[in-house]
Amino acid sequence: MSDPTKADKPQHFVFALVEDFSHMAFSCAVDPLRIANLISGRDLYTWSFASLDGETVTSSNTSVTLTHHRFQEIPACERLFVLSGINMQRMDHSVLLNALRRIDRTSETKIGALCSGAYILVLAGFLNGRKAAIHWDYHDSFQENFPEVNLVRNVFVGDEKYTTASGGTATADLMLHLIERDHGYDLSVAVADQMVYNAVRDATSEQKVSLQSRSGMRNKHLARAIELMRDTLEDPISPAVIAREIGISTRQLERLFGKYLNTSPKKYFLEMRLDRARHLLLQTEMSIVDVAMACGFQSPGHFSRVYRINFGVTPMLQKSRLGSKTINQACDP
């Protein structure tokens, strides 16, 4: 049930936009609010944008957005969302962090983050001991750098003091969740219908990050085997142990990987560990030795050889490219 008192005054949302923010997440955040107003015939929500200089900010797709406030002058509002995208680890967030801490300390504004914005909230000290969601491409580096945060693979976290969404269309899921909380289920469904969005997810839905999920494959034994691999990246277990854990023979496990993924369990596990190593090299300041250990390679020399065979560059050269090229459009999938 919606609360009729909430309809008397529009809720104001401020979006603090960090340079190179995700434009997809931005659109998925603002448009559901606009559509809610349109369908209801009332101004249920208003919104404005903040940036470092209070004038403009450029998204990762190079589009430029006019903004209303500087970070130091964010006005009173019901909700404040930090939205960032790629390259946020290499930026100076001191001005925004000071503003967030002041707002958190002196007001009742509910602070949240979208896409990679959880990275900024944890720097502000907001997420220690709390659940948080972030785009799956940042999971490895985030877990290594901030083990005190209960990072989850959910599309969003809406039941904590600090709300977080993993980016992309997950931002729309969060906004529809807030609209339902504020103004009822019927309005949230009507907004989703207007968006032609018929696959709305709740907070318990997980980001589909594994290969078997992305390709639509649903074999339960294979899914469990990959889950075991993901959970033992630092201390890899053999295909025989994996097969025993899920109750099948090693030969059956080999057949499953060959049928669905056209590879072997051993090769798939190695590629999974190397992918994690690549993320850590590109997204953290960890040494090559520490990355090797975190991904289950006991010998840095062996790690370097295998990495070069797989990616065509050594870990040292891969890390040196960090400052010269963008990793990917992580939050604009």
Coordinates of C-alpha atoms in Angstrom, one line a residue:
M1 CA 0.0 0.0 0.0
S2 CA 1.2 3.5 -0.8
D3 CA 1.3 6.2 1.9
P4 CA -1.1 9.0 0.9
T5 CA 1.0 11.6 2.8
K6 CA 3.9 11.0 0.4
A7 CA 1.8 12.2 -2.5
D8 CA 1.4 15.7 -1.0
K9 CA 5.0 16.9 -1.7
P10 CA 7.2 15.7 -4.6
Q11 CA 10.3 13.8 -3.5
H12 CA 13.5 15.5 -4.9
F13 CA 16.3 13.2 -6.1
V14 CA 19.8 14.6 -6.8
F15 CA 22.1 12.6 -9.0
A16 CA 25.8 13.3 -8.3
L17 CA 27.4 12.6 -11.7
V18 CA 31.1 11.7 -11.7
E19 CA 33.1 12.2 -14.9
D20 CA 32.8 9.2 -17.3
F21 CA 29.5 8.1 -15.6
S22 CA 27.3 5.5 -17.2
H23 CA 24.7 7.1 -19.4
M24 CA 22.7 3.9 -19.5
A25 CA 22.4 3.8 -15.8
F26 CA 21.6 7.5 -15.8
S27 CA 18.7 7.1 -18.2
C28 CA 17.4 4.1 -16.3
A29 CA 17.4 6.2 -13.1
V30 CA 15.7 9.3 -14.3
D31 CA 13.2 8.1 -16.9
P32 CA 11.1 5.9 -14.5
L33 CA 10.7 9.0 -12.3
R34 CA 9.5 11.0 -15.3
I35 CA 7.1 8.3 -16.4
A36 CA 5.7 8.0 -12.9
N37 CA 4.9 11.7 -13.0
L38 CA 3.4 11.3 -16.5
I39 CA 1.1 8.4 -15.6
S40 CA 0.0 9.7 -12.3
G41 CA -0.7 13.2 -13.6
R42 CA 1.2 14.7 -10.6
D43 CA 4.7 15.7 -9.7
L44 CA 5.5 12.8 -7.5
Y45 CA 9.2 13.3 -8.1
T46 CA 11.6 16.1 -9.1
W47 CA 15.3 15.8 -9.8
S48 CA 18.4 17.7 -10.5
F49 CA 22.0 16.9 -11.3
A50 CA 25.3 17.8 -9.5
S51 CA 28.9 17.7 -10.9
L52 CA 32.3 18.8 -9.8
D53 CA 32.1 22.3 -11.4
G54 CA 28.3 22.6 -11.3
E55 CA 28.1 23.2 -15.1
T56 CA 28.6 20.1 -17.2
V57 CA 29.8 16.5 -16.9
T58 CA 30.6 14.0 -19.7
S59 CA 29.4 10.4 -19.7
S60 CA 31.4 7.4 -20.9
N61 CA 29.7 7.6 -24.2
T62 CA 30.9 11.2 -24.6
S63 CA 27.5 12.9 -24.3
V64 CA 27.5 16.0 -22.2
T65 CA 24.9 16.7 -19.5
L66 CA 24.2 20.2 -18.0
T67 CA 24.2 20.2 -14.2
H68 CA 22.5 22.3 -11.6
H69 CA 24.8 22.2 -8.6
R70 CA 28.4 21.8 -7.6
F71 CA 29.2 18.9 -5.3
Q72 CA 29.8 21.3 -2.4
E73 CA 26.4 22.9 -2.9
I74 CA 24.0 19.9 -3.2
P75 CA 20.6 21.1 -1.9
A76 CA 18.3 19.5 0.6
C77 CA 16.7 16.4 -1.0
E78 CA 15.0 13.2 -0.1
R79 CA 17.5 11.0 -2.0
L80 CA 21.0 11.5 -3.3
F81 CA 22.6 9.0 -5.7
V82 CA 26.2 8.9 -6.7
L83 CA 26.6 7.7 -10.3
S84 CA 30.0 6.9 -11.7
G85 CA 31.3 4.5 -14.4
I86 CA 34.7 3.7 -15.8
N87 CA 37.9 5.1 -14.5
M88 CA 36.5 6.1 -11.1
Q89 CA 39.4 4.4 -9.2
R90 CA 41.9 6.9 -10.8
M91 CA 40.0 10.1 -9.9
D92 CA 40.2 12.4 -7.0
H93 CA 36.9 12.2 -5.2
S94 CA 37.8 14.4 -2.2
V95 CA 35.3 17.1 -2.9
L96 CA 32.4 14.7 -3.4
L97 CA 33.5 12.6 -0.4
N98 CA 33.5 15.7 1.9
A99 CA 30.0 16.6 0.6
L100 CA 28.6 13.1 1.1
R101 CA 30.0 12.9 4.7
R102 CA 28.5 16.4 5.5
I103 CA 25.1 15.5 4.1
D104 CA 25.1 12.1 5.9
R105 CA 26.0 13.8 9.2
T106 CA 23.7 16.8 9.1
S107 CA 20.5 15.7 7.2
E108 CA 18.0 12.9 6.7
T109 CA 18.9 12.5 3.0
K110 CA 19.0 8.9 1.9
I111 CA 22.3 8.3 0.1
G112 CA 22.8 5.7 -2.5
A113 CA 25.0 4.7 -5.4
L114 CA 24.5 3.4 -8.9
C115 CA 26.8 1.3 -11.2
S116 CA 30.4 1.7 -9.8
G117 CA 29.2 4.4 -7.3
A118 CA 29.5 1.9 -4.4
Y119 CA 33.3 2.4 -4.8
I120 CA 32.8 6.0 -3.8
L121 CA 30.5 5.2 -0.9
V122 CA 32.9 2.8 0.6
L123 CA 35.7 5.5 0.4
A124 CA 33.3 7.7 2.4
G125 CA 33.1 5.0 5.1
F126 CA 29.4 4.2 4.6
L127 CA 29.5 0.6 3.6
N128 CA 31.6 -1.2 6.2
G129 CA 29.7 -4.2 7.5
R130 CA 26.8 -3.6 5.1
K131 CA 25.5 -5.3 2.0
A132 CA 26.3 -3.6 -1.3
A133 CA 25.9 -4.2 -5.0
I134 CA 28.3 -3.1 -7.8
H135 CA 28.6 -3.9 -11.4
W136 CA 29.9 -7.5 -11.8
D137 CA 33.0 -6.3 -13.7
Y138 CA 34.3 -4.6 -10.5
H139 CA 33.6 -7.5 -8.1
D140 CA 37.1 -9.0 -8.0
S141 CA 38.9 -5.7 -7.3
F142 CA 36.2 -4.5 -4.9
Q143 CA 36.4 -7.7 -2.8
E144 CA 40.2 -7.5 -2.7
N145 CA 40.3 -3.9 -1.6
F146 CA 37.3 -3.7 0.7
P147 CA 36.8 -7.1 2.4
E148 CA 34.9 -5.4 5.2
V149 CA 31.9 -4.8 2.8
N150 CA 29.4 -7.6 2.3
L151 CA 29.5 -7.5 -1.4
V152 CA 26.5 -9.4 -3.0
R153 CA 25.8 -10.3 -6.6
N154 CA 22.3 -9.0 -6.4
V155 CA 21.1 -6.5 -9.1
F156 CA 20.4 -4.0 -6.3
V157 CA 20.4 -3.7 -2.5
G158 CA 17.3 -1.8 -1.3
D159 CA 17.0 -2.8 2.3
E160 CA 20.2 -1.2 3.7
K161 CA 20.7 2.4 4.9
Y162 CA 22.7 3.1 1.8
T163 CA 21.0 1.8 -1.4
T164 CA 23.1 0.4 -4.2
A165 CA 22.4 -0.8 -7.7
S166 CA 24.8 -2.6 -10.0
G167 CA 24.2 -0.4 -13.1
G168 CA 22.6 -0.8 -16.5
T169 CA 19.0 -1.9 -16.4
A170 CA 19.4 -2.9 -12.7
T171 CA 19.1 0.9 -12.0
A172 CA 15.6 0.7 -13.5
D173 CA 14.8 -2.3 -11.2
L174 CA 15.8 -0.2 -8.2
M175 CA 13.7 2.8 -9.3
L176 CA 10.7 0.7 -9.9
H177 CA 11.2 -0.8 -6.4
L178 CA 11.3 2.7 -4.9
I179 CA 8.2 3.8 -6.9
E180 CA 6.3 0.8 -5.6
R181 CA 7.5 1.5 -2.0
D182 CA 6.4 5.1 -2.3
H183 CA 3.3 5.0 -4.4
G184 CA 2.1 1.4 -4.7
Y185 CA 2.5 -1.7 -6.9
D186 CA 0.0 -0.6 -9.6
L187 CA 2.0 2.5 -10.4
S188 CA 5.3 0.6 -10.6
V189 CA 3.8 -1.9 -13.0
A190 CA 2.3 0.9 -15.1
V191 CA 5.7 2.5 -15.3
A192 CA 7.4 -0.7 -16.3
D193 CA 4.7 -1.3 -19.0
Q194 CA 5.3 2.2 -20.4
M195 CA 9.0 1.4 -20.6
V196 CA 8.2 -1.9 -22.4
Y197 CA 10.1 -3.5 -19.5
N198 CA 8.5 -6.9 -18.8
A199 CA 11.4 -8.6 -17.0
V200 CA 11.5 -6.5 -13.8
R201 CA 13.7 -8.0 -11.1
D202 CA 13.5 -7.7 -7.4
A203 CA 16.4 -7.2 -5.0
T204 CA 17.0 -11.0 -4.6
S205 CA 17.8 -11.4 -8.3
E206 CA 21.5 -12.0 -9.1
Q207 CA 23.6 -10.4 -11.8
K208 CA 24.1 -13.0 -14.5
V209 CA 27.8 -13.0 -14.5
S210 CA 28.8 -16.6 -15.3
L211 CA 29.2 -18.0 -18.8
Q212 CA 26.5 -20.6 -18.3
S213 CA 23.9 -17.9 -17.3
R214 CA 24.9 -15.5 -20.1
S215 CA 24.4 -18.3 -22.7
G216 CA 21.1 -19.4 -21.2
M217 CA 22.4 -22.9 -20.2
R218 CA 20.8 -24.3 -17.1
N219 CA 22.4 -27.8 -16.4
K220 CA 22.4 -28.0 -12.6
H221 CA 25.6 -30.1 -12.4
L222 CA 27.5 -27.7 -14.6
A223 CA 26.2 -24.7 -12.8
R224 CA 27.2 -26.2 -9.5
A225 CA 30.7 -27.1 -10.8
I226 CA 31.3 -23.5 -12.0
E227 CA 30.0 -22.2 -8.6
L228 CA 32.6 -24.4 -6.9
M229 CA 35.3 -23.1 -9.2
R230 CA 34.3 -19.5 -8.5
D231 CA 34.5 -20.1 -4.7
T232 CA 37.9 -21.7 -4.9
L233 CA 39.8 -19.3 -7.2
E234 CA 42.5 -18.7 -4.5
D235 CA 43.0 -22.4 -3.8
P236 CA 41.9 -24.3 -6.9
I237 CA 40.6 -27.8 -6.6
S238 CA 40.9 -30.6 -9.2
P239 CA 38.2 -31.7 -11.6
A240 CA 38.1 -35.0 -9.6
V241 CA 37.3 -33.2 -6.4
I242 CA 34.7 -31.1 -8.2
A243 CA 33.0 -34.1 -9.7
R244 CA 32.9 -35.9 -6.3
E245 CA 31.4 -32.8 -4.6
I246 CA 28.5 -32.6 -7.1
G247 CA 27.9 -36.4 -7.1
I248 CA 29.0 -37.3 -10.6
S249 CA 32.1 -39.0 -12.2
T250 CA 35.0 -37.1 -13.5
R251 CA 34.2 -38.4 -17.0
Q252 CA 30.7 -37.1 -16.7
L253 CA 32.0 -33.7 -15.7
E254 CA 34.3 -33.7 -18.7
R255 CA 31.4 -34.5 -21.0
L256 CA 29.3 -31.7 -19.5
F257 CA 32.0 -29.1 -20.1
G258 CA 32.6 -30.4 -23.6
K259 CA 28.9 -30.5 -24.5
Y260 CA 27.9 -27.1 -23.2
L261 CA 31.1 -25.0 -23.2
N262 CA 33.3 -26.8 -25.8
T263 CA 36.2 -27.0 -23.3
S264 CA 37.5 -29.1 -20.5
P265 CA 36.9 -28.4 -16.7
K266 CA 40.7 -27.8 -16.3
K267 CA 40.9 -25.3 -19.1
Y268 CA 37.7 -23.5 -18.1
F269 CA 38.9 -23.1 -14.5
L270 CA 42.3 -21.8 -15.6
E271 CA 40.6 -19.2 -17.8
M272 CA 38.3 -18.2 -14.9
R273 CA 41.4 -17.6 -12.7
L274 CA 43.2 -15.7 -15.5
D275 CA 40.1 -13.5 -16.1
R276 CA 40.1 -12.6 -12.4
A277 CA 43.9 -11.9 -12.5
R278 CA 43.3 -9.5 -15.4
H279 CA 40.7 -7.6 -13.5
L280 CA 43.0 -7.3 -10.5
L281 CA 45.9 -6.2 -12.6
L282 CA 43.8 -3.5 -14.3
Q283 CA 41.7 -2.3 -11.5
T284 CA 43.9 -2.5 -8.4
E285 CA 47.4 -1.5 -7.2
M286 CA 48.2 -5.1 -6.2
S287 CA 51.6 -6.5 -7.1
I288 CA 51.9 -9.2 -9.6
V289 CA 53.0 -11.6 -6.9
D290 CA 49.9 -10.8 -4.9
V291 CA 47.6 -11.2 -7.9
A292 CA 49.2 -14.5 -8.7
M293 CA 48.5 -15.7 -5.1
A294 CA 45.0 -14.4 -5.2
C295 CA 44.2 -16.4 -8.3
G296 CA 45.7 -19.7 -7.2
F297 CA 49.1 -19.5 -8.8
Q298 CA 51.9 -20.5 -6.4
S299 CA 54.7 -19.4 -8.7
P300 CA 54.8 -15.9 -10.2
G301 CA 56.9 -17.2 -13.0
H302 CA 54.3 -19.8 -14.0
F303 CA 51.6 -17.2 -13.7
S304 CA 53.4 -14.9 -16.1
R305 CA 54.0 -17.6 -18.6
V306 CA 50.4 -18.8 -18.6
Y307 CA 49.1 -15.2 -18.6
R308 CA 51.2 -14.3 -21.7
I309 CA 50.0 -17.4 -23.5
N310 CA 46.4 -16.6 -22.8
F311 CA 46.4 -12.8 -23.3
G312 CA 49.4 -12.2 -25.5
V313 CA 51.1 -9.9 -23.0
T314 CA 52.9 -10.4 -19.7
P315 CA 51.2 -9.3 -16.4
M316 CA 53.9 -6.6 -16.2
L317 CA 53.0 -5.2 -19.6
Q318 CA 49.3 -5.6 -18.9
K319 CA 49.6 -3.5 -15.8
S320 CA 51.7 -0.8 -17.5
R321 CA 48.8 -0.3 -20.0
L322 CA 46.5 0.8 -17.3
G323 CA 47.2 4.5 -17.7
S324 CA 47.1 4.5 -21.5
K325 CA 43.8 2.8 -22.4
T326 CA 40.3 2.2 -21.0
I327 CA 39.6 -1.3 -19.8
N328 CA 36.0 -1.5 -21.1
Q329 CA 32.7 0.2 -20.9
A330 CA 31.9 -1.8 -17.8
C331 CA 28.8 0.0 -16.8
D332 CA 27.4 0.5 -20.3
P333 CA 27.0 -3.2 -21.3

